[in-house]
Short mmCIF file of C-alpha atoms and ligand atoms in Angstrom, two decimals:
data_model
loop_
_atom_site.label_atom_id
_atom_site.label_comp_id
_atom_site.label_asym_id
_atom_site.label_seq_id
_atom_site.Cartn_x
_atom_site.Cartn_y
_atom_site.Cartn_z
CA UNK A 1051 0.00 0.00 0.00
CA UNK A 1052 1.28 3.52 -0.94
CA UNK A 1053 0.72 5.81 1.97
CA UNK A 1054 0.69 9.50 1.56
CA UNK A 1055 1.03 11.46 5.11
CA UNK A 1056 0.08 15.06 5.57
CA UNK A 1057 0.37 16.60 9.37
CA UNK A 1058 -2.96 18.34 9.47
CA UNK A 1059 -2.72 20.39 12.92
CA UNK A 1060 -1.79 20.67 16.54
CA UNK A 1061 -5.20 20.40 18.48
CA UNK A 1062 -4.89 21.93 22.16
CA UNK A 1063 -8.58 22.04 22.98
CA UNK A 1064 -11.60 19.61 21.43
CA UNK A 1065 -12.96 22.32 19.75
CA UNK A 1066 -9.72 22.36 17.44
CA UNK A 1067 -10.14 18.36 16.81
CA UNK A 1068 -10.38 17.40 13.33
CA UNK A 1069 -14.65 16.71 12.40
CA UNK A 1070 -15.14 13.26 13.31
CA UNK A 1071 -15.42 11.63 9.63
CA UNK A 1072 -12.99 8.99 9.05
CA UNK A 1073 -10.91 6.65 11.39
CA UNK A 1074 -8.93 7.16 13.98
CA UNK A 1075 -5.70 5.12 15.43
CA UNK A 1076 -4.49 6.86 19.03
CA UNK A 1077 -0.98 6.21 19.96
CA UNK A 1078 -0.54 6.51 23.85
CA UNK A 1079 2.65 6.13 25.61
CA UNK A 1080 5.21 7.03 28.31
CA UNK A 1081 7.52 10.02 28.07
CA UNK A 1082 10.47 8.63 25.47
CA UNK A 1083 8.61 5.15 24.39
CA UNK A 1084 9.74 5.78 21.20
CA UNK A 1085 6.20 7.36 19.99
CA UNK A 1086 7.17 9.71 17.39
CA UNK A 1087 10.17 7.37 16.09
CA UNK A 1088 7.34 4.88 15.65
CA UNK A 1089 5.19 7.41 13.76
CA UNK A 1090 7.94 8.16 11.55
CA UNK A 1091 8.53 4.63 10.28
CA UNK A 1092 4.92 4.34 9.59
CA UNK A 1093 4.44 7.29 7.78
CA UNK A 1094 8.23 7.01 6.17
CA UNK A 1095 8.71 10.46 6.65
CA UNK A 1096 10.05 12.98 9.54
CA UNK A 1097 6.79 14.33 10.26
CA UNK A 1098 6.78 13.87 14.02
CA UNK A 1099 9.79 15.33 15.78
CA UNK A 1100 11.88 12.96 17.89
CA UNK A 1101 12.39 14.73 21.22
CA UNK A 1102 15.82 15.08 23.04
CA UNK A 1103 13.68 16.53 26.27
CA UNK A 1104 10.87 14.00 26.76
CA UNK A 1105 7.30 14.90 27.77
CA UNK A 1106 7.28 18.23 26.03
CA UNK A 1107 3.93 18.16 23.73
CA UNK A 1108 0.89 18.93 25.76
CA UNK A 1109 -1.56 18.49 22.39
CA UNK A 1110 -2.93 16.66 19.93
CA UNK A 1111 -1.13 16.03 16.94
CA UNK A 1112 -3.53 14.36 13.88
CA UNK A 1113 -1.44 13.44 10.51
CA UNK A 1114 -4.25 12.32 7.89
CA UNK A 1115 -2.98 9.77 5.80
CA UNK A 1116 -3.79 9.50 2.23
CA UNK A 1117 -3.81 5.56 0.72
CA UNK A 1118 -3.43 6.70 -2.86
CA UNK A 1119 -3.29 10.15 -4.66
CA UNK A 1120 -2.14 12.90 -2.12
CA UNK A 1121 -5.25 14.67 -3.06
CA UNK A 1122 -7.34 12.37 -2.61
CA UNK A 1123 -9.70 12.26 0.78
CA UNK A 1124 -7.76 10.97 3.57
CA UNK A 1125 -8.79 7.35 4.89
CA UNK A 1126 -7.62 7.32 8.08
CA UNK A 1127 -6.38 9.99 11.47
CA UNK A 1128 -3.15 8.84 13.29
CA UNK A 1129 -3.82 10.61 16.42
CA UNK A 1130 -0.27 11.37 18.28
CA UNK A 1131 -1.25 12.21 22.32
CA UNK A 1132 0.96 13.70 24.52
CA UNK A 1133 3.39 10.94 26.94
CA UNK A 1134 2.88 10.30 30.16
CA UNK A 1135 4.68 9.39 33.07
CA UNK A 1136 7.55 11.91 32.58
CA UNK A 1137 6.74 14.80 35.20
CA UNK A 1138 7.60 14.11 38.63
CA UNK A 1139 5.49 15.93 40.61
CA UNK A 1140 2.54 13.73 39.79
CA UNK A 1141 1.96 9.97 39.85
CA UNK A 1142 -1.49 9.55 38.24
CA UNK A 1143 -1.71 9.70 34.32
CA UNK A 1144 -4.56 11.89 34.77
CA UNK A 1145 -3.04 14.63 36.55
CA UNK A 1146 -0.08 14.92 33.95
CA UNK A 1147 -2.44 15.19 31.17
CA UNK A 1148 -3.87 18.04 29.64
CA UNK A 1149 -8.01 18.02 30.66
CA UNK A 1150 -9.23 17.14 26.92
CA UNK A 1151 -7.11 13.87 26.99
CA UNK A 1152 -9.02 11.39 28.92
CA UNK A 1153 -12.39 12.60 27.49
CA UNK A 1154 -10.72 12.57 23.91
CA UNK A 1155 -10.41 8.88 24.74
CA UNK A 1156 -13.94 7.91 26.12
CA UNK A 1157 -16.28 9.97 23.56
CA UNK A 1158 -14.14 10.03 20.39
CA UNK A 1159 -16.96 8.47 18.29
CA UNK A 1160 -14.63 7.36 15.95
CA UNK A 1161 -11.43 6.42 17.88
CA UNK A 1162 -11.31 2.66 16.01
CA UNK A 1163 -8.01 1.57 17.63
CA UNK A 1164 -5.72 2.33 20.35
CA UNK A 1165 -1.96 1.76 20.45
CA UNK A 1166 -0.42 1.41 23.95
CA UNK A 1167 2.52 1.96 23.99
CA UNK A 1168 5.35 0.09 25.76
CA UNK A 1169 9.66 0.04 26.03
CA UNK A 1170 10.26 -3.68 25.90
CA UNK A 1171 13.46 -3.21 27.71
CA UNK A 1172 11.69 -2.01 30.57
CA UNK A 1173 9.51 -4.04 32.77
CA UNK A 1174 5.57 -3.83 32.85
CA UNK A 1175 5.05 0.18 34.47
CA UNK A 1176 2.36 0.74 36.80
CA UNK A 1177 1.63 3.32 34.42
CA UNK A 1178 1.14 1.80 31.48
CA UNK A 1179 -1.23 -0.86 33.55
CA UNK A 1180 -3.60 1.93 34.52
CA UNK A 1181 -3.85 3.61 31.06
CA UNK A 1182 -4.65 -0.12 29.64
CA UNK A 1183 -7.45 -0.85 32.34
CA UNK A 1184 -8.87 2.37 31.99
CA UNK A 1185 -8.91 1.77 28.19
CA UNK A 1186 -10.65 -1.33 28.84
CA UNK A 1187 -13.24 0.10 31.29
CA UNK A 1188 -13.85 2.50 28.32
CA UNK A 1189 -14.61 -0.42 25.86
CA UNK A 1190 -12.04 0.82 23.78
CA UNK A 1191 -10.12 -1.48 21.33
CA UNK A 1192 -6.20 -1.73 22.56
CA UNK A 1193 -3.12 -3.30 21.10
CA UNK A 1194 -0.35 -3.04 23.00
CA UNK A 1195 2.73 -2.46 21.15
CA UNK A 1196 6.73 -2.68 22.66
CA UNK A 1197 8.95 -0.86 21.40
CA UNK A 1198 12.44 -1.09 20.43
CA UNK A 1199 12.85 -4.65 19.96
CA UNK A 1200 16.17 -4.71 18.19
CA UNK A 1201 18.08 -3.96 21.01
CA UNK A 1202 16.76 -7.49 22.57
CA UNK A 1203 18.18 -10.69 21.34
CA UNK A 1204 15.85 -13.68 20.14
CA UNK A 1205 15.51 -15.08 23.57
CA UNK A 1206 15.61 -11.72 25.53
CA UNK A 1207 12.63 -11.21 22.76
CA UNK A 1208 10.48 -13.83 23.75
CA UNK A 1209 11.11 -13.65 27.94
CA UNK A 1210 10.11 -9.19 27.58
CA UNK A 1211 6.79 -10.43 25.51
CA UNK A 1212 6.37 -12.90 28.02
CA UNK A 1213 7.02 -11.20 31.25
CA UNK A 1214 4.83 -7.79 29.48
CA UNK A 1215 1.78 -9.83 28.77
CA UNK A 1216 1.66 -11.67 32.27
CA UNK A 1217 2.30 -7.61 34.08
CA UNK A 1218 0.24 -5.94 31.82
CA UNK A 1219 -2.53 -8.73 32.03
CA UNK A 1220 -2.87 -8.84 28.30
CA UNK A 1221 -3.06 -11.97 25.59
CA UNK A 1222 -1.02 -10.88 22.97
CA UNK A 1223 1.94 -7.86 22.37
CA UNK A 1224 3.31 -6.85 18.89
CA UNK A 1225 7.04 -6.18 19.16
CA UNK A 1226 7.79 -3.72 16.91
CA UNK A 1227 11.72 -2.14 16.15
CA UNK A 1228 11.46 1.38 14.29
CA UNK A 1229 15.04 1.39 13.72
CA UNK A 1230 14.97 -2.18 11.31
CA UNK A 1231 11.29 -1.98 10.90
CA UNK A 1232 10.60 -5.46 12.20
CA UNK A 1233 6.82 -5.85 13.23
CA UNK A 1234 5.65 -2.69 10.92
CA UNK A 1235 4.41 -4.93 8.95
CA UNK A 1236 2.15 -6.67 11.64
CA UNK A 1237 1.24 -3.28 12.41
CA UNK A 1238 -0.12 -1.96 9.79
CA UNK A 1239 -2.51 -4.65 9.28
CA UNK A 1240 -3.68 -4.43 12.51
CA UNK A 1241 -4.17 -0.51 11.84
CA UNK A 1242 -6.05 -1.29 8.87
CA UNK A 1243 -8.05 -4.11 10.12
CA UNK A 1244 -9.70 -1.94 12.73
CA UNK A 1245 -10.19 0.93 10.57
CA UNK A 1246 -12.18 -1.27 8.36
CA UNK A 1247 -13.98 -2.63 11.07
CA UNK A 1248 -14.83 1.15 12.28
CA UNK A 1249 -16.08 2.23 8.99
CA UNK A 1250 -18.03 -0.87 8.38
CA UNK A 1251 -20.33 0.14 11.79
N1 LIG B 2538 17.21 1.15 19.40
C1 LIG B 2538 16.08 1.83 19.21
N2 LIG B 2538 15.93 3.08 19.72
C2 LIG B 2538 14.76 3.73 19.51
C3 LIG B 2538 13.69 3.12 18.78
N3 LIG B 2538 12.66 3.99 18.76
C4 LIG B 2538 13.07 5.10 19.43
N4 LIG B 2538 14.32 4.95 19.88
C5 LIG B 2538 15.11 5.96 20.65
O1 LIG B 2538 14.40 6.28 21.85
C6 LIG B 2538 14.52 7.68 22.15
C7 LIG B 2538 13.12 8.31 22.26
O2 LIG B 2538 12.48 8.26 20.99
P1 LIG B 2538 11.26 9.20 20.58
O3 LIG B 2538 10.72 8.64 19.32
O4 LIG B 2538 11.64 10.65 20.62
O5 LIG B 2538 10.29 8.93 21.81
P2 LIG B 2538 8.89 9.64 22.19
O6 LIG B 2538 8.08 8.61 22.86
O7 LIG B 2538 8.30 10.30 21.00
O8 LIG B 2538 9.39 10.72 23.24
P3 LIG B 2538 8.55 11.99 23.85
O9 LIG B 2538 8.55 13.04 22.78
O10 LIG B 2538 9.35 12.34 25.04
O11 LIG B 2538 7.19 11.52 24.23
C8 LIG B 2538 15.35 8.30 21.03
O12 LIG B 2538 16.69 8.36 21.47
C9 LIG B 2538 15.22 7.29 19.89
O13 LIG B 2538 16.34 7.27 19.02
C10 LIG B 2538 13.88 1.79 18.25
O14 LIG B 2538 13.02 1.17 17.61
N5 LIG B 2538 15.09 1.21 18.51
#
């Protein structure tokens, strides 16, 4: 599939959000998961700035992307949120986040997927546990993805997939590497899959 990116805006409040039309796949995260490196490989540009000082974005950030001509309606929203977990003066997601964030992520009509998320060389984050049960609470779809996966071996791999799904209480984890694009592939089905399934509602 040839996919055509285009940032569309910075949204700070809900009133800024892009009309809820099409699709849209939320990628949630701690502070320096490797979020925007992620969204780079997908959209095989540098559209999303990898940070030297984590947690700085406190919006919104929606790049439409295009499956065919450029000027052709977008199909789909890749919804960028702010990370989490970063400031130290506060222990509860919640408190960290901008106000628009958690209802963003109950009443987005068309939020079809979200992406959680995770550093597989770092054990399961208390965190990351309470973002994925509040997820579930909201009936929202989740896939939790871990991040940098090259710099595990084959078996250190399998035991960080292992020891993630058992702490994060989940059945499944794509391990994805945005530096040799291992598990993009898996990725993008699953983005597509659920897109499909939201439009088909
Ligand atoms: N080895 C390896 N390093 C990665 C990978 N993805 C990201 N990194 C590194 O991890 C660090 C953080 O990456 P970012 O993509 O800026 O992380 P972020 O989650 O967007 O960070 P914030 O903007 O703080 O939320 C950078 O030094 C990246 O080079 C990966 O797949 N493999």
């Amino acid at each position: 599939m040839q996919v055509f990116p285009k940032f569309l805006l910075s949204a700070f409040a809900p009133a800024q959000f892009p009309k809820p039309e099409i699709p849209e796949i939320a990628f949630l995260g701690r502070s320096n998961v490797g979020k925007s490196s992620l969204l780079n490989a997908l959209l095989g540009s540098k559209q999303a700035k990898v940070s030297s000082t984590p947690g700085r974005t406190r919006s919104i950030n929606f790049f439409a992307i295009h499956d065919g001509p450029q000027k052709a309606a977008p199909k789909l929203l890749f919804a960028d949120l702010p990370g989490y977990g970063y400031a130290k003066i506060s222990k509860s997601i919640s408190s960290e986040w901008p106000k628009f964030i958690e209802p963003y992520l109950t009443d987005r009509p068309q939020l079809a997927l979200c992406l959680c998320l995770v550093d597989s060389n770092i054990p399961p984050q208390e965190s990351d546990m309470q973002l994925i049960e509040f997820l579930a609470n909201a009936n929202r779809r989740l896939v939790v993805v871990a991040t940098k996966a090259d710099r595990l071996s084959g078996n250190g791999r399998a035991k960080a997939k292992a020891e993630l799904c058992q702490g994060l209480n989940v059945d499944d984890i794509l391990m994805v590497s945005s530096k040799t694009g291992a598990g993009l592939k898996d990725l993008w089905a699953t983005i597509q899959a659920a897109a499909a399934e939201e439009m088909a509602e």
